Amino acid sequence: MASVEEVRQVVGDVLQLGERTASLGRETPLIGNIPEFDSMAVVSVVTSLEDQFGVVIEDDEISAETFETVGSLVDFVNSKLQTQAW
């Protein structure tokens, strides 16, 4: 299972947030809240999550709700991990 810390680190690394990464919590809004989190960043975060967790994320699985908060992104990754475990 993916933890908030692991997903937070991926987001922080991709967006190059530096020290701001530590302030990201489960309830932290992503899109619309972090200026660096644009459409290109979404693609980079998805690619990094695939690499980090060994999952495959299809384009049609990605929605605004997925990237609403750090927690929603963690939940999405965990759902992918559970699906692939079967």
Tab-separated table of N, CA, C and O in Angstrom:
chain	number	residue	atom	x	y	z
A	1	MET	N	0.835	-1.186	0.000
A	1	MET	CA	0.000	0.000	0.000
A	1	MET	C	0.878	1.247	0.000
A	1	MET	O	1.926	1.289	0.627
A	2	ALA	N	0.414	2.240	-0.711
A	2	ALA	CA	1.123	3.513	-0.783
A	2	ALA	C	0.752	4.363	0.430
A	2	ALA	O	-0.403	4.415	0.830
A	3	SER	N	1.740	5.002	1.001
A	3	SER	CA	1.483	5.878	2.145
A	3	SER	C	1.423	7.328	1.682
A	3	SER	O	1.892	7.671	0.589
A	4	VAL	N	0.853	8.163	2.527
A	4	VAL	CA	0.808	9.596	2.246
A	4	VAL	C	2.226	10.117	2.043
A	4	VAL	O	2.486	10.899	1.128
A	5	GLU	N	3.149	9.650	2.858
A	5	GLU	CA	4.530	10.121	2.759
A	5	GLU	C	5.149	9.779	1.408
A	5	GLU	O	5.852	10.597	0.808
A	6	GLU	N	4.903	8.574	0.920
A	6	GLU	CA	5.471	8.157	-0.368
A	6	GLU	C	4.904	8.985	-1.515
A	6	GLU	O	5.647	9.451	-2.385
A	7	VAL	N	3.593	9.158	-1.531
A	7	VAL	CA	2.955	9.929	-2.599
A	7	VAL	C	3.355	11.394	-2.486
A	7	VAL	O	3.642	12.054	-3.493
A	8	ARG	N	3.397	11.911	-1.275
A	8	ARG	CA	3.823	13.296	-1.052
A	8	ARG	C	5.232	13.508	-1.613
A	8	ARG	O	5.513	14.524	-2.243
A	9	GLN	N	6.113	12.555	-1.391
A	9	GLN	CA	7.485	12.680	-1.874
A	9	GLN	C	7.543	12.679	-3.400
A	9	GLN	O	8.286	13.453	-3.993
A	10	VAL	N	6.744	11.825	-4.032
A	10	VAL	CA	6.694	11.802	-5.495
A	10	VAL	C	6.226	13.160	-6.020
A	10	VAL	O	6.842	13.749	-6.909
A	11	VAL	N	5.140	13.673	-5.449
A	11	VAL	CA	4.602	14.972	-5.876
A	11	VAL	C	5.645	16.067	-5.653
A	11	VAL	O	5.908	16.885	-6.540
A	12	GLY	N	6.253	16.077	-4.480
A	12	GLY	CA	7.259	17.090	-4.166
A	12	GLY	C	8.458	17.024	-5.082
A	12	GLY	O	8.974	18.066	-5.526
A	13	ASP	N	8.907	15.818	-5.404
A	13	ASP	CA	10.057	15.657	-6.296
A	13	ASP	C	9.730	16.121	-7.707
A	13	ASP	O	10.505	16.845	-8.327
A	14	VAL	N	8.582	15.692	-8.220
A	14	VAL	CA	8.199	16.047	-9.591
A	14	VAL	C	8.011	17.561	-9.720
A	14	VAL	O	8.449	18.175	-10.685
A	15	LEU	N	7.354	18.157	-8.734
A	15	LEU	CA	7.072	19.593	-8.798
A	15	LEU	C	8.222	20.441	-8.279
A	15	LEU	O	8.140	21.669	-8.313
A	16	GLN	N	9.261	19.777	-7.791
A	16	GLN	CA	10.426	20.468	-7.229
A	16	GLN	C	10.006	21.467	-6.155
A	16	GLN	O	10.373	22.638	-6.179
A	17	LEU	N	9.231	20.962	-5.178
A	17	LEU	CA	8.698	21.815	-4.119
A	17	LEU	C	9.691	22.072	-2.990
A	17	LEU	O	9.462	22.936	-2.152
A	18	GLY	N	10.749	21.287	-2.953
A	18	GLY	CA	11.747	21.479	-1.904
A	18	GLY	C	11.146	21.316	-0.523
A	18	GLY	O	10.437	20.352	-0.238
A	19	GLU	N	11.399	22.295	0.333
A	19	GLU	CA	10.927	22.237	1.722
A	19	GLU	C	9.407	22.259	1.835
A	19	GLU	O	8.851	21.808	2.839
A	20	ARG	N	8.721	22.777	0.826
A	20	ARG	CA	7.251	22.818	0.862
A	20	ARG	C	6.651	21.419	0.837
A	20	ARG	O	5.501	21.225	1.244
A	21	THR	N	7.413	20.427	0.384
A	21	THR	CA	6.914	19.053	0.327
A	21	THR	C	6.438	18.591	1.694
A	21	THR	O	5.407	17.923	1.810
A	22	ALA	N	7.150	18.947	2.732
A	22	ALA	CA	6.814	18.510	4.092
A	22	ALA	C	5.456	19.022	4.557
A	22	ALA	O	4.832	18.429	5.432
A	23	SER	N	4.971	20.106	3.968
A	23	SER	CA	3.686	20.672	4.393
A	23	SER	C	2.491	20.003	3.721
A	23	SER	O	1.345	20.289	4.065
A	24	LEU	N	2.745	19.097	2.774
A	24	LEU	CA	1.652	18.412	2.095
A	24	LEU	C	1.087	17.316	2.986
A	24	LEU	O	1.799	16.409	3.388
A	25	GLY	N	-0.193	17.403	3.288
A	25	GLY	CA	-0.871	16.391	4.086
A	25	GLY	C	-1.995	15.763	3.293
A	25	GLY	O	-2.276	16.159	2.155
A	26	ARG	N	-2.644	14.805	3.877
A	26	ARG	CA	-3.718	14.069	3.195
A	26	ARG	C	-4.807	15.004	2.656
A	26	ARG	O	-5.365	14.773	1.594
A	27	GLU	N	-5.121	16.057	3.375
A	27	GLU	CA	-6.206	16.972	2.984
A	27	GLU	C	-5.739	18.128	2.103
A	27	GLU	O	-6.558	18.952	1.691
A	28	THR	N	-4.456	18.192	1.784
A	28	THR	CA	-3.928	19.297	0.983
A	28	THR	C	-4.463	19.234	-0.446
A	28	THR	O	-4.277	18.232	-1.130
A	29	PRO	N	-5.130	20.313	-0.884
A	29	PRO	CA	-5.588	20.355	-2.274
A	29	PRO	C	-4.393	20.421	-3.224
A	29	PRO	O	-3.376	21.043	-2.924
A	30	LEU	N	-4.513	19.794	-4.372
A	30	LEU	CA	-3.429	19.793	-5.354
A	30	LEU	C	-3.738	20.745	-6.504
A	30	LEU	O	-3.258	21.871	-6.525
A	31	ILE	N	-4.547	20.303	-7.461
A	31	ILE	CA	-4.845	21.138	-8.623
A	31	ILE	C	-5.601	22.382	-8.168
A	31	ILE	O	-6.573	22.290	-7.437
A	32	GLY	N	-5.105	23.518	-8.596
A	32	GLY	CA	-5.720	24.787	-8.218
A	32	GLY	C	-5.138	25.374	-6.955
A	32	GLY	O	-5.370	26.535	-6.642
A	33	ASN	N	-4.373	24.603	-6.217
A	33	ASN	CA	-3.780	25.078	-4.965
A	33	ASN	C	-2.275	25.264	-5.095
A	33	ASN	O	-1.717	26.196	-4.529
A	34	ILE	N	-1.634	24.376	-5.809
A	34	ILE	CA	-0.187	24.437	-5.981
A	34	ILE	C	0.072	24.947	-7.400
A	34	ILE	O	-0.259	24.260	-8.378
A	35	PRO	N	0.647	26.166	-7.531
A	35	PRO	CA	0.840	26.753	-8.867
A	35	PRO	C	1.602	25.849	-9.832
A	35	PRO	O	1.317	25.845	-11.027
A	36	GLU	N	2.540	25.073	-9.326
A	36	GLU	CA	3.339	24.200	-10.182
A	36	GLU	C	2.550	23.010	-10.725
A	36	GLU	O	2.992	22.330	-11.647
A	37	PHE	N	1.378	22.740	-10.149
A	37	PHE	CA	0.594	21.553	-10.524
A	37	PHE	C	-0.327	21.892	-11.698
A	37	PHE	O	-1.510	22.129	-11.539
A	38	ASP	N	0.261	21.863	-12.889
A	38	ASP	CA	-0.507	22.110	-14.107
A	38	ASP	C	-0.694	20.802	-14.871
A	38	ASP	O	-0.343	19.731	-14.377
A	39	SER	N	-1.227	20.894	-16.074
A	39	SER	CA	-1.523	19.666	-16.832
A	39	SER	C	-0.258	18.879	-17.155
A	39	SER	O	-0.281	17.645	-17.170
A	40	MET	N	0.835	19.559	-17.408
A	40	MET	CA	2.095	18.853	-17.678
A	40	MET	C	2.594	18.152	-16.420
A	40	MET	O	3.154	17.059	-16.479
A	41	ALA	N	2.386	18.766	-15.278
A	41	ALA	CA	2.793	18.159	-14.008
A	41	ALA	C	1.985	16.898	-13.740
A	41	ALA	O	2.512	15.930	-13.194
A	42	VAL	N	0.714	16.897	-14.114
A	42	VAL	CA	-0.125	15.711	-13.928
A	42	VAL	C	0.497	14.525	-14.664
A	42	VAL	O	0.633	13.436	-14.103
A	43	VAL	N	0.915	14.748	-15.901
A	43	VAL	CA	1.527	13.681	-16.695
A	43	VAL	C	2.812	13.193	-16.021
A	43	VAL	O	3.043	11.983	-15.900
A	44	SER	N	3.616	14.112	-15.545
A	44	SER	CA	4.873	13.745	-14.886
A	44	SER	C	4.636	12.995	-13.579
A	44	SER	O	5.339	12.031	-13.276
A	45	VAL	N	3.638	13.427	-12.815
A	45	VAL	CA	3.316	12.748	-11.554
A	45	VAL	C	2.813	11.340	-11.847
A	45	VAL	O	3.214	10.381	-11.183
A	46	VAL	N	1.951	11.190	-12.834
A	46	VAL	CA	1.432	9.866	-13.194
A	46	VAL	C	2.585	8.935	-13.582
A	46	VAL	O	2.665	7.798	-13.117
A	47	THR	N	3.489	9.427	-14.406
A	47	THR	CA	4.636	8.614	-14.829
A	47	THR	C	5.493	8.218	-13.631
A	47	THR	O	5.914	7.066	-13.511
A	48	SER	N	5.724	9.154	-12.733
A	48	SER	CA	6.531	8.864	-11.542
A	48	SER	C	5.840	7.870	-10.621
A	48	SER	O	6.491	7.001	-10.033
A	49	LEU	N	4.525	7.990	-10.480
A	49	LEU	CA	3.777	7.039	-9.654
A	49	LEU	C	3.836	5.639	-10.259
A	49	LEU	O	3.982	4.651	-9.537
A	50	GLU	N	3.724	5.559	-11.578
A	50	GLU	CA	3.829	4.259	-12.242
A	50	GLU	C	5.192	3.631	-11.966
A	50	GLU	O	5.277	2.441	-11.651
A	51	ASP	N	6.234	4.427	-12.082
A	51	ASP	CA	7.591	3.925	-11.834
A	51	ASP	C	7.780	3.527	-10.374
A	51	ASP	O	8.331	2.475	-10.065
A	52	GLN	N	7.338	4.379	-9.466
A	52	GLN	CA	7.534	4.159	-8.027
A	52	GLN	C	6.804	2.912	-7.525
A	52	GLN	O	7.341	2.148	-6.739
A	53	PHE	N	5.564	2.739	-7.979
A	53	PHE	CA	4.719	1.684	-7.423
A	53	PHE	C	4.500	0.500	-8.366
A	53	PHE	O	3.805	-0.453	-8.012
A	54	GLY	N	5.048	0.574	-9.566
A	54	GLY	CA	4.917	-0.543	-10.500
A	54	GLY	C	3.506	-0.770	-10.986
A	54	GLY	O	3.081	-1.908	-11.178
A	55	VAL	N	2.775	0.323	-11.170
A	55	VAL	CA	1.399	0.224	-11.667
A	55	VAL	C	1.327	0.813	-13.067
A	55	VAL	O	2.220	1.550	-13.492
A	56	VAL	N	0.259	0.495	-13.756
A	56	VAL	CA	-0.011	1.080	-15.061
A	56	VAL	C	-1.293	1.890	-14.932
A	56	VAL	O	-2.321	1.369	-14.493
A	57	ILE	N	-1.205	3.162	-15.275
A	57	ILE	CA	-2.356	4.053	-15.172
A	57	ILE	C	-2.763	4.457	-16.580
A	57	ILE	O	-1.989	5.066	-17.310
A	58	GLU	N	-3.968	4.088	-16.944
A	58	GLU	CA	-4.492	4.417	-18.268
A	58	GLU	C	-5.030	5.848	-18.264
A	58	GLU	O	-5.487	6.350	-17.234
A	59	ASP	N	-4.986	6.487	-19.427
A	59	ASP	CA	-5.445	7.867	-19.542
A	59	ASP	C	-6.885	8.046	-19.068
A	59	ASP	O	-7.218	9.039	-18.418
A	60	ASP	N	-7.747	7.078	-19.394
A	60	ASP	CA	-9.161	7.209	-19.042
A	60	ASP	C	-9.435	6.980	-17.556
A	60	ASP	O	-10.559	7.162	-17.096
A	61	GLU	N	-8.420	6.601	-16.789
A	61	GLU	CA	-8.581	6.416	-15.342
A	61	GLU	C	-8.314	7.709	-14.571
A	61	GLU	O	-8.614	7.798	-13.392
A	62	ILE	N	-7.756	8.683	-15.252
A	62	ILE	CA	-7.357	9.923	-14.599
A	62	ILE	C	-8.494	10.932	-14.686
A	62	ILE	O	-9.042	11.177	-15.758
A	63	SER	N	-8.830	11.502	-13.537
A	63	SER	CA	-9.878	12.522	-13.493
A	63	SER	C	-9.442	13.636	-12.548
A	63	SER	O	-8.459	13.494	-11.811
A	64	ALA	N	-10.178	14.724	-12.568
A	64	ALA	CA	-9.884	15.841	-11.660
A	64	ALA	C	-9.993	15.388	-10.209
A	64	ALA	O	-9.223	15.836	-9.358
A	65	GLU	N	-10.929	14.482	-9.935
A	65	GLU	CA	-11.111	13.993	-8.566
A	65	GLU	C	-9.868	13.249	-8.073
A	65	GLU	O	-9.538	13.296	-6.895
A	66	THR	N	-9.183	12.576	-8.974
A	66	THR	CA	-7.969	11.842	-8.611
A	66	THR	C	-6.933	12.784	-8.022
A	66	THR	O	-6.242	12.447	-7.068
A	67	PHE	N	-6.840	13.981	-8.577
A	67	PHE	CA	-5.825	14.945	-8.169
A	67	PHE	C	-6.400	16.078	-7.319
A	67	PHE	O	-5.794	17.133	-7.195
A	68	GLU	N	-7.551	15.835	-6.711
A	68	GLU	CA	-8.177	16.858	-5.868
A	68	GLU	C	-7.331	17.143	-4.627
A	68	GLU	O	-7.078	18.303	-4.301
A	69	THR	N	-6.907	16.083	-3.928
A	69	THR	CA	-6.084	16.228	-2.722
A	69	THR	C	-4.984	15.169	-2.732
A	69	THR	O	-5.035	14.221	-3.512
A	70	VAL	N	-4.037	15.330	-1.842
A	70	VAL	CA	-3.002	14.306	-1.677
A	70	VAL	C	-3.670	12.985	-1.313
A	70	VAL	O	-3.326	11.931	-1.844
A	71	GLY	N	-4.659	13.041	-0.432
A	71	GLY	CA	-5.365	11.829	-0.004
A	71	GLY	C	-6.087	11.122	-1.138
A	71	GLY	O	-6.064	9.891	-1.227
A	72	SER	N	-6.722	11.885	-2.020
A	72	SER	CA	-7.421	11.251	-3.149
A	72	SER	C	-6.417	10.593	-4.091
A	72	SER	O	-6.697	9.540	-4.661
A	73	LEU	N	-5.237	11.168	-4.205
A	73	LEU	CA	-4.199	10.566	-5.035
A	73	LEU	C	-3.663	9.290	-4.388
A	73	LEU	O	-3.464	8.281	-5.068
A	74	VAL	N	-3.477	9.314	-3.068
A	74	VAL	CA	-3.052	8.111	-2.336
A	74	VAL	C	-4.093	7.012	-2.509
A	74	VAL	O	-3.747	5.858	-2.802
A	75	ASP	N	-5.361	7.354	-2.351
A	75	ASP	CA	-6.436	6.365	-2.492
A	75	ASP	C	-6.451	5.771	-3.902
A	75	ASP	O	-6.652	4.562	-4.075
A	76	PHE	N	-6.224	6.610	-4.911
A	76	PHE	CA	-6.191	6.130	-6.285
A	76	PHE	C	-5.049	5.141	-6.479
A	76	PHE	O	-5.242	4.069	-7.059
A	77	VAL	N	-3.856	5.505	-6.014
A	77	VAL	CA	-2.702	4.608	-6.153
A	77	VAL	C	-2.985	3.290	-5.441
A	77	VAL	O	-2.709	2.209	-5.979
A	78	ASN	N	-3.547	3.352	-4.245
A	78	ASN	CA	-3.843	2.126	-3.516
A	78	ASN	C	-4.877	1.266	-4.233
A	78	ASN	O	-4.788	0.030	-4.224
A	79	SER	N	-5.843	1.899	-4.891
A	79	SER	CA	-6.829	1.120	-5.651
A	79	SER	C	-6.151	0.422	-6.829
A	79	SER	O	-6.487	-0.708	-7.168
A	80	LYS	N	-5.169	1.086	-7.451
A	80	LYS	CA	-4.417	0.472	-8.550
A	80	LYS	C	-3.587	-0.711	-8.022
A	80	LYS	O	-3.509	-1.744	-8.672
A	81	LEU	N	-2.971	-0.537	-6.866
A	81	LEU	CA	-2.172	-1.608	-6.285
A	81	LEU	C	-3.035	-2.817	-5.941
A	81	LEU	O	-2.621	-3.964	-6.150
A	82	GLN	N	-4.228	-2.581	-5.420
A	82	GLN	CA	-5.129	-3.680	-5.077
A	82	GLN	C	-5.614	-4.394	-6.331
A	82	GLN	O	-5.700	-5.617	-6.355
A	83	THR	N	-5.905	-3.648	-7.366
A	83	THR	CA	-6.390	-4.224	-8.620
A	83	THR	C	-5.318	-5.105	-9.243
A	83	THR	O	-5.598	-6.200	-9.720
A	84	GLN	N	-4.075	-4.648	-9.214
A	84	GLN	CA	-2.992	-5.406	-9.820
A	84	GLN	C	-2.585	-6.599	-8.973
A	84	GLN	O	-1.961	-7.516	-9.470
A	85	ALA	N	-2.934	-6.586	-7.696
A	85	ALA	CA	-2.600	-7.713	-6.828
A	85	ALA	C	-3.443	-8.941	-7.176
A	85	ALA	O	-3.066	-10.058	-6.854
A	86	TRP	N	-4.564	-8.706	-7.815
A	86	TRP	CA	-5.449	-9.823	-8.177
A	86	TRP	C	-4.934	-10.425	-9.404
A	86	TRP	O	-4.931	-11.192	-10.064
